[in-house]
Amino acid sequence: AQSVAQPEDQVNVAEGNPLTVKCTYSVSGNPYLFWYVQYPNRGLQFLLKYITGDNLVKGSYGFEAEFNKSQTSFHLKKPSALVSDSALYFCAVRDMGGTYKYIFGTGTRLKVLA
Amino acid sequence: DTAVSQTPKYLVTQMGNDKSIKCEQNLGHDTMYWYKQDSKKFLKIMFSYNNKELIINETVPNRFSPKSPDKAHLNLHINSLELGDSAVYFCASSHLTPLATSSTDTQYFGPGTRLTVL
């Protein structure tokens, strides 16, 4: 069955340091991969997606993610974290070889310390 | 000019009551969704409608009934509310049916409705 795993409930990073939020997936076909961000008391906002092509995807607010097929991963990265990046981040996948449903990970809370 | 809006933002009610949450999108999308986010922030899809037709119906109690009067609206009606229904409910919309093989749709989320059942 298809699934998405975000192994870290929380990631703490100092402002100005690089950040990584991890995501791994399991699907039967080709994956469409997404990252969303949720600020407190707000709905989810789209950050970036991988459909096909270049494995490195650039998105909003300076975030990027790298699709790694052999490791079935799609980690979110940013070279220099800002305090305003503190939020809840969700990885999501659509299984294009099966049910085509959207499946969200359990979320990772990012805390950027000043 | 909000893209996806939900009303009410907060809903506090007693067990056993019936309540509705409304959702409207002005993006011209043809697919709408309802998600439930529990206290641990876990997000799970409940329903999806495409052009007013139900296409995804996950395992949710039949006390939950979505209603889509037109493709810009997807309301969620909940009968006989229970304590476990307390959560934040998010509406979302996208351009293409979630079952389309060529779909690369991005979902746009509403601000959420925090439901508290006492």
mmCIF file of C-alpha atoms in Angstrom:
data_model
loop_
_atom_site.group_PDB
_atom_site.id
_atom_site.type_symbol
_atom_site.label_atom_id
_atom_site.label_comp_id
_atom_site.label_asym_id
_atom_site.label_seq_id
_atom_site.Cartn_x
_atom_site.Cartn_y
_atom_site.Cartn_z
ATOM 1 C CA ALA A 1 0.000 0.000 0.000
ATOM 2 C CA GLN A 2 1.134 3.503 -0.682
ATOM 3 C CA SER A 3 2.489 5.534 2.221
ATOM 4 C CA VAL A 4 4.467 8.600 3.144
ATOM 5 C CA ALA A 5 6.803 8.814 6.121
ATOM 6 C CA GLN A 6 8.176 11.876 7.824
ATOM 7 C CA PRO A 7 10.455 10.333 10.433
ATOM 8 C CA GLU A 8 10.992 13.483 12.498
ATOM 9 C CA ASP A 9 8.179 15.025 14.528
ATOM 10 C CA GLN A 10 10.257 18.155 15.057
ATOM 11 C CA VAL A 11 13.380 19.695 13.593
ATOM 12 C CA ASN A 12 15.228 22.490 15.350
ATOM 13 C CA VAL A 13 17.735 24.629 13.489
ATOM 14 C CA ALA A 14 19.505 27.900 14.189
ATOM 15 C CA GLU A 15 18.676 30.885 12.018
ATOM 16 C CA GLY A 16 21.070 31.133 9.108
ATOM 17 C CA ASN A 17 21.903 27.436 9.129
ATOM 18 C CA PRO A 18 20.793 25.034 6.405
ATOM 19 C CA LEU A 19 17.693 22.983 7.110
ATOM 20 C CA THR A 20 16.472 19.586 5.958
ATOM 21 C CA VAL A 21 13.039 18.062 6.525
ATOM 22 C CA LYS A 22 12.937 14.405 5.571
ATOM 23 C CA CYS A 23 10.319 12.525 3.594
ATOM 24 C CA THR A 24 10.276 8.991 2.217
ATOM 25 C CA TYR A 25 7.494 7.343 0.274
ATOM 26 C CA SER A 26 6.241 3.995 -0.933
ATOM 27 C CA VAL A 27 4.053 3.727 -4.049
ATOM 28 C CA SER A 28 3.355 1.123 -6.700
ATOM 29 C CA GLY A 29 3.845 3.399 -9.688
ATOM 30 C CA ASN A 30 5.520 6.688 -10.460
ATOM 31 C CA PRO A 31 5.076 9.200 -7.662
ATOM 32 C CA TYR A 32 3.973 12.774 -7.852
ATOM 33 C CA LEU A 33 5.501 14.410 -4.770
ATOM 34 C CA PHE A 34 4.501 17.598 -2.976
ATOM 35 C CA TRP A 35 5.493 19.712 -0.018
ATOM 36 C CA TYR A 36 3.010 21.889 1.823
ATOM 37 C CA VAL A 37 3.518 24.259 4.747
ATOM 38 C CA GLN A 38 1.024 25.066 7.484
ATOM 39 C CA TYR A 39 1.431 28.180 9.614
ATOM 40 C CA PRO A 40 -0.408 28.364 12.952
ATOM 41 C CA ASN A 41 -4.186 28.519 12.597
ATOM 42 C CA ARG A 42 -3.951 28.502 8.808
ATOM 43 C CA GLY A 43 -4.644 26.070 6.017
ATOM 44 C CA LEU A 44 -1.919 24.273 4.092
ATOM 45 C CA GLN A 45 -0.029 26.203 1.437
ATOM 46 C CA PHE A 46 1.674 24.633 -1.543
ATOM 47 C CA LEU A 47 5.489 24.925 -1.571
ATOM 48 C CA LEU A 48 6.726 22.802 -4.447
ATOM 49 C CA LYS A 49 6.163 19.594 -6.374
ATOM 50 C CA TYR A 50 8.023 16.985 -8.378
ATOM 51 C CA ILE A 51 6.282 15.467 -11.373
ATOM 52 C CA THR A 52 9.040 14.596 -13.799
ATOM 53 C CA GLY A 53 12.299 15.987 -15.104
ATOM 54 C CA ASP A 54 15.064 17.513 -13.030
ATOM 55 C CA ASN A 55 15.382 15.795 -9.675
ATOM 56 C CA LEU A 56 16.035 19.105 -7.918
ATOM 57 C CA VAL A 57 12.876 21.136 -7.616
ATOM 58 C CA LYS A 58 12.804 24.756 -6.507
ATOM 59 C CA GLY A 59 9.767 26.224 -4.815
ATOM 60 C CA SER A 60 8.433 29.136 -2.825
ATOM 61 C CA TYR A 61 10.329 31.067 -0.131
ATOM 62 C CA GLY A 62 13.730 29.687 -1.173
ATOM 63 C CA PHE A 63 12.852 26.058 -0.486
ATOM 64 C CA GLU A 64 13.958 23.211 -2.690
ATOM 65 C CA ALA A 65 13.584 19.443 -2.650
ATOM 66 C CA GLU A 66 15.488 16.620 -4.255
ATOM 67 C CA PHE A 67 13.778 13.564 -5.664
ATOM 68 C CA ASN A 68 15.874 10.451 -5.098
ATOM 69 C CA LYS A 69 14.299 7.446 -6.769
ATOM 70 C CA SER A 70 16.738 4.844 -5.436
ATOM 71 C CA GLN A 71 16.202 5.984 -1.858
ATOM 72 C CA THR A 72 12.504 6.781 -2.429
ATOM 73 C CA SER A 73 13.023 10.115 -0.754
ATOM 74 C CA PHE A 74 11.970 13.701 -1.340
ATOM 75 C CA HIS A 75 13.690 15.749 1.366
ATOM 76 C CA LEU A 76 12.906 19.445 1.717
ATOM 77 C CA LYS A 77 15.879 21.780 2.039
ATOM 78 C CA LYS A 78 16.774 25.417 2.423
ATOM 79 C CA PRO A 79 20.327 26.792 2.478
ATOM 80 C CA SER A 80 19.708 29.411 5.174
ATOM 81 C CA ALA A 81 16.787 29.149 7.597
ATOM 82 C CA LEU A 82 14.724 32.108 8.757
ATOM 83 C CA VAL A 83 12.757 32.389 11.991
ATOM 84 C CA SER A 84 9.687 32.970 9.814
ATOM 85 C CA ASP A 85 10.143 29.478 8.326
ATOM 86 C CA SER A 86 8.966 28.007 11.630
ATOM 87 C CA ALA A 87 5.836 26.047 10.763
ATOM 88 C CA LEU A 88 4.450 22.566 10.191
ATOM 89 C CA TYR A 89 5.586 20.907 6.963
ATOM 90 C CA PHE A 90 3.729 18.132 5.188
ATOM 91 C CA CYS A 91 5.017 15.849 2.486
ATOM 92 C CA ALA A 92 2.399 14.339 0.173
ATOM 93 C CA VAL A 93 2.411 11.801 -2.634
ATOM 94 C CA ARG A 94 0.071 10.766 -5.400
ATOM 95 C CA ASP A 95 0.488 7.209 -6.568
ATOM 96 C CA MET A 96 0.183 7.442 -10.348
ATOM 97 C CA GLY A 97 0.313 3.667 -10.729
ATOM 98 C CA GLY A 98 -2.488 2.829 -8.356
ATOM 99 C CA THR A 99 -5.323 4.675 -6.714
ATOM 100 C CA TYR A 100 -4.061 8.172 -7.640
ATOM 101 C CA LYS A 101 -5.066 9.315 -4.194
ATOM 102 C CA TYR A 102 -3.330 12.082 -2.335
ATOM 103 C CA ILE A 103 -1.602 10.783 0.816
ATOM 104 C CA PHE A 104 -0.105 13.138 3.378
ATOM 105 C CA GLY A 105 2.682 12.432 5.808
ATOM 106 C CA THR A 106 2.217 13.048 9.506
ATOM 107 C CA GLY A 107 3.950 16.416 9.378
ATOM 108 C CA THR A 108 7.228 17.763 10.760
ATOM 109 C CA ARG A 109 7.319 20.815 12.946
ATOM 110 C CA LEU A 110 10.230 23.069 12.028
ATOM 111 C CA LYS A 111 11.482 25.444 14.685
ATOM 112 C CA VAL A 112 14.063 28.008 13.660
ATOM 113 C CA LEU A 113 15.832 29.548 16.626
ATOM 114 C CA ALA A 114 17.039 33.137 16.558
ATOM 115 C CA ASP B 1 -10.929 37.647 -3.025
ATOM 116 C CA THR B 2 -10.164 34.586 -0.882
ATOM 117 C CA ALA B 3 -9.570 31.528 -3.054
ATOM 118 C CA VAL B 4 -10.995 28.843 -0.752
ATOM 119 C CA SER B 5 -13.172 29.988 2.119
ATOM 120 C CA GLN B 6 -14.823 28.086 4.943
ATOM 121 C CA THR B 7 -17.476 29.029 7.430
ATOM 122 C CA PRO B 8 -17.555 29.036 10.341
ATOM 123 C CA LYS B 9 -13.955 29.332 11.473
ATOM 124 C CA TYR B 10 -14.802 27.999 14.920
ATOM 125 C CA LEU B 11 -17.674 25.736 15.913
ATOM 126 C CA VAL B 12 -18.388 24.679 19.470
ATOM 127 C CA THR B 13 -21.349 22.393 20.037
ATOM 128 C CA GLN B 14 -22.792 19.703 22.263
ATOM 129 C CA MET B 15 -22.702 15.971 21.657
ATOM 130 C CA GLY B 16 -25.639 14.727 19.654
ATOM 131 C CA ASN B 17 -26.175 17.941 17.713
ATOM 132 C CA ASP B 18 -26.180 18.242 13.922
ATOM 133 C CA LYS B 19 -23.953 20.858 12.317
ATOM 134 C CA SER B 20 -22.755 21.950 8.882
ATOM 135 C CA ILE B 21 -19.547 23.468 7.604
ATOM 136 C CA LYS B 22 -19.588 25.360 4.338
ATOM 137 C CA CYS B 23 -16.859 25.638 1.747
ATOM 138 C CA GLU B 24 -16.636 27.783 -1.353
ATOM 139 C CA GLN B 25 -13.886 28.209 -3.920
ATOM 140 C CA ASN B 26 -13.641 30.928 -6.538
ATOM 141 C CA LEU B 27 -10.756 29.388 -8.473
ATOM 142 C CA GLY B 28 -12.888 27.713 -11.105
ATOM 143 C CA HIS B 29 -11.679 24.305 -9.939
ATOM 144 C CA ASP B 30 -13.734 21.222 -10.648
ATOM 145 C CA THR B 31 -12.575 19.068 -7.735
ATOM 146 C CA MET B 32 -13.090 19.722 -4.040
ATOM 147 C CA TYR B 33 -12.047 17.830 -0.928
ATOM 148 C CA TRP B 34 -12.661 17.565 2.778
ATOM 149 C CA TYR B 35 -9.830 16.668 5.142
ATOM 150 C CA LYS B 36 -9.805 16.046 8.886
ATOM 151 C CA GLN B 37 -6.772 17.082 10.946
ATOM 152 C CA ASP B 38 -6.705 15.576 14.409
ATOM 153 C CA SER B 39 -5.047 16.843 17.566
ATOM 154 C CA LYS B 40 -1.764 15.271 16.519
ATOM 155 C CA LYS B 41 -1.897 17.230 13.244
ATOM 156 C CA PHE B 42 -2.395 14.074 11.215
ATOM 157 C CA LEU B 43 -4.206 14.975 7.988
ATOM 158 C CA LYS B 44 -6.588 12.508 6.400
ATOM 159 C CA ILE B 45 -8.804 12.843 3.355
ATOM 160 C CA MET B 46 -12.499 12.225 3.941
ATOM 161 C CA PHE B 47 -14.251 12.985 0.653
ATOM 162 C CA SER B 48 -13.594 14.268 -2.811
ATOM 163 C CA TYR B 49 -16.069 15.600 -5.339
ATOM 164 C CA ASN B 50 -15.536 16.243 -9.024
ATOM 165 C CA ASN B 51 -18.159 18.318 -10.847
ATOM 166 C CA LYS B 52 -20.664 17.669 -8.065
ATOM 167 C CA GLU B 53 -20.097 13.905 -8.090
ATOM 168 C CA LEU B 54 -18.572 11.928 -5.248
ATOM 169 C CA ILE B 55 -15.370 10.213 -6.353
ATOM 170 C CA ILE B 56 -13.494 9.475 -3.151
ATOM 171 C CA ASN B 57 -15.252 8.374 -0.017
ATOM 172 C CA GLU B 58 -12.846 7.181 2.596
ATOM 173 C CA THR B 59 -13.883 5.162 5.599
ATOM 174 C CA VAL B 60 -15.742 7.753 7.600
ATOM 175 C CA PRO B 61 -18.915 7.283 9.639
ATOM 176 C CA ASN B 62 -22.093 7.774 7.655
ATOM 177 C CA ARG B 63 -22.945 10.567 10.093
ATOM 178 C CA PHE B 64 -20.749 12.636 7.779
ATOM 179 C CA SER B 65 -22.455 13.605 4.553
ATOM 180 C CA PRO B 66 -20.946 15.914 1.958
ATOM 181 C CA LYS B 67 -23.219 17.960 -0.245
ATOM 182 C CA SER B 68 -22.203 19.748 -3.416
ATOM 183 C CA PRO B 69 -24.887 22.079 -4.795
ATOM 184 C CA ASP B 70 -22.527 23.204 -7.546
ATOM 185 C CA LYS B 71 -18.889 22.724 -8.366
ATOM 186 C CA ALA B 72 -17.859 25.846 -6.435
ATOM 187 C CA HIS B 73 -19.331 24.586 -3.159
ATOM 188 C CA LEU B 74 -18.804 21.501 -1.042
ATOM 189 C CA ASN B 75 -20.521 21.517 2.322
ATOM 190 C CA LEU B 76 -20.010 18.995 5.099
ATOM 191 C CA HIS B 77 -22.956 18.010 7.256
ATOM 192 C CA ILE B 78 -22.382 16.053 10.440
ATOM 193 C CA ASN B 79 -25.192 14.308 12.317
ATOM 194 C CA SER B 80 -25.184 13.216 15.952
ATOM 195 C CA LEU B 81 -21.849 14.763 16.777
ATOM 196 C CA GLU B 82 -19.488 12.781 19.013
ATOM 197 C CA LEU B 83 -16.513 13.811 21.125
ATOM 198 C CA GLY B 84 -14.140 12.140 18.668
ATOM 199 C CA ASP B 85 -15.335 14.424 15.898
ATOM 200 C CA SER B 86 -13.437 17.289 17.508
ATOM 201 C CA ALA B 87 -10.773 18.293 14.998
ATOM 202 C CA VAL B 88 -9.901 20.882 12.415
ATOM 203 C CA TYR B 89 -11.645 20.291 9.102
ATOM 204 C CA PHE B 90 -10.051 21.606 5.942
ATOM 205 C CA CYS B 91 -11.655 22.096 2.586
ATOM 206 C CA ALA B 92 -9.456 22.098 -0.515
ATOM 207 C CA SER B 93 -9.847 22.355 -4.257
ATOM 208 C CA SER B 94 -7.849 21.473 -7.342
ATOM 209 C CA HIS B 95 -8.171 21.801 -11.085
ATOM 210 C CA LEU B 96 -8.391 18.210 -12.240
ATOM 211 C CA THR B 97 -9.978 15.085 -10.963
ATOM 212 C CA PRO B 98 -7.705 13.299 -8.496
ATOM 213 C CA LEU B 99 -8.128 10.116 -10.483
ATOM 214 C CA ALA B 100 -6.888 11.547 -13.771
ATOM 215 C CA THR B 101 -3.688 9.856 -14.850
ATOM 216 C CA SER B 102 -2.288 13.023 -16.309
ATOM 217 C CA SER B 103 -3.211 15.217 -13.412
ATOM 218 C CA THR B 104 -0.478 17.272 -11.849
ATOM 219 C CA ASP B 105 -2.859 19.267 -9.735
ATOM 220 C CA THR B 106 -1.916 21.314 -6.745
ATOM 221 C CA GLN B 107 -4.451 21.550 -3.959
ATOM 222 C CA TYR B 108 -5.493 24.879 -2.504
ATOM 223 C CA PHE B 109 -6.649 24.739 1.090
ATOM 224 C CA GLY B 110 -9.143 26.768 3.035
ATOM 225 C CA PRO B 111 -8.248 28.232 6.448
ATOM 226 C CA GLY B 112 -9.918 25.395 8.349
ATOM 227 C CA THR B 113 -12.841 25.034 10.738
ATOM 228 C CA ARG B 114 -12.009 24.103 14.290
ATOM 229 C CA LEU B 115 -14.828 21.907 15.593
ATOM 230 C CA THR B 116 -15.068 21.300 19.324
ATOM 231 C CA VAL B 117 -17.658 18.847 20.600
ATOM 232 C CA LEU B 118 -18.418 19.107 24.310
#
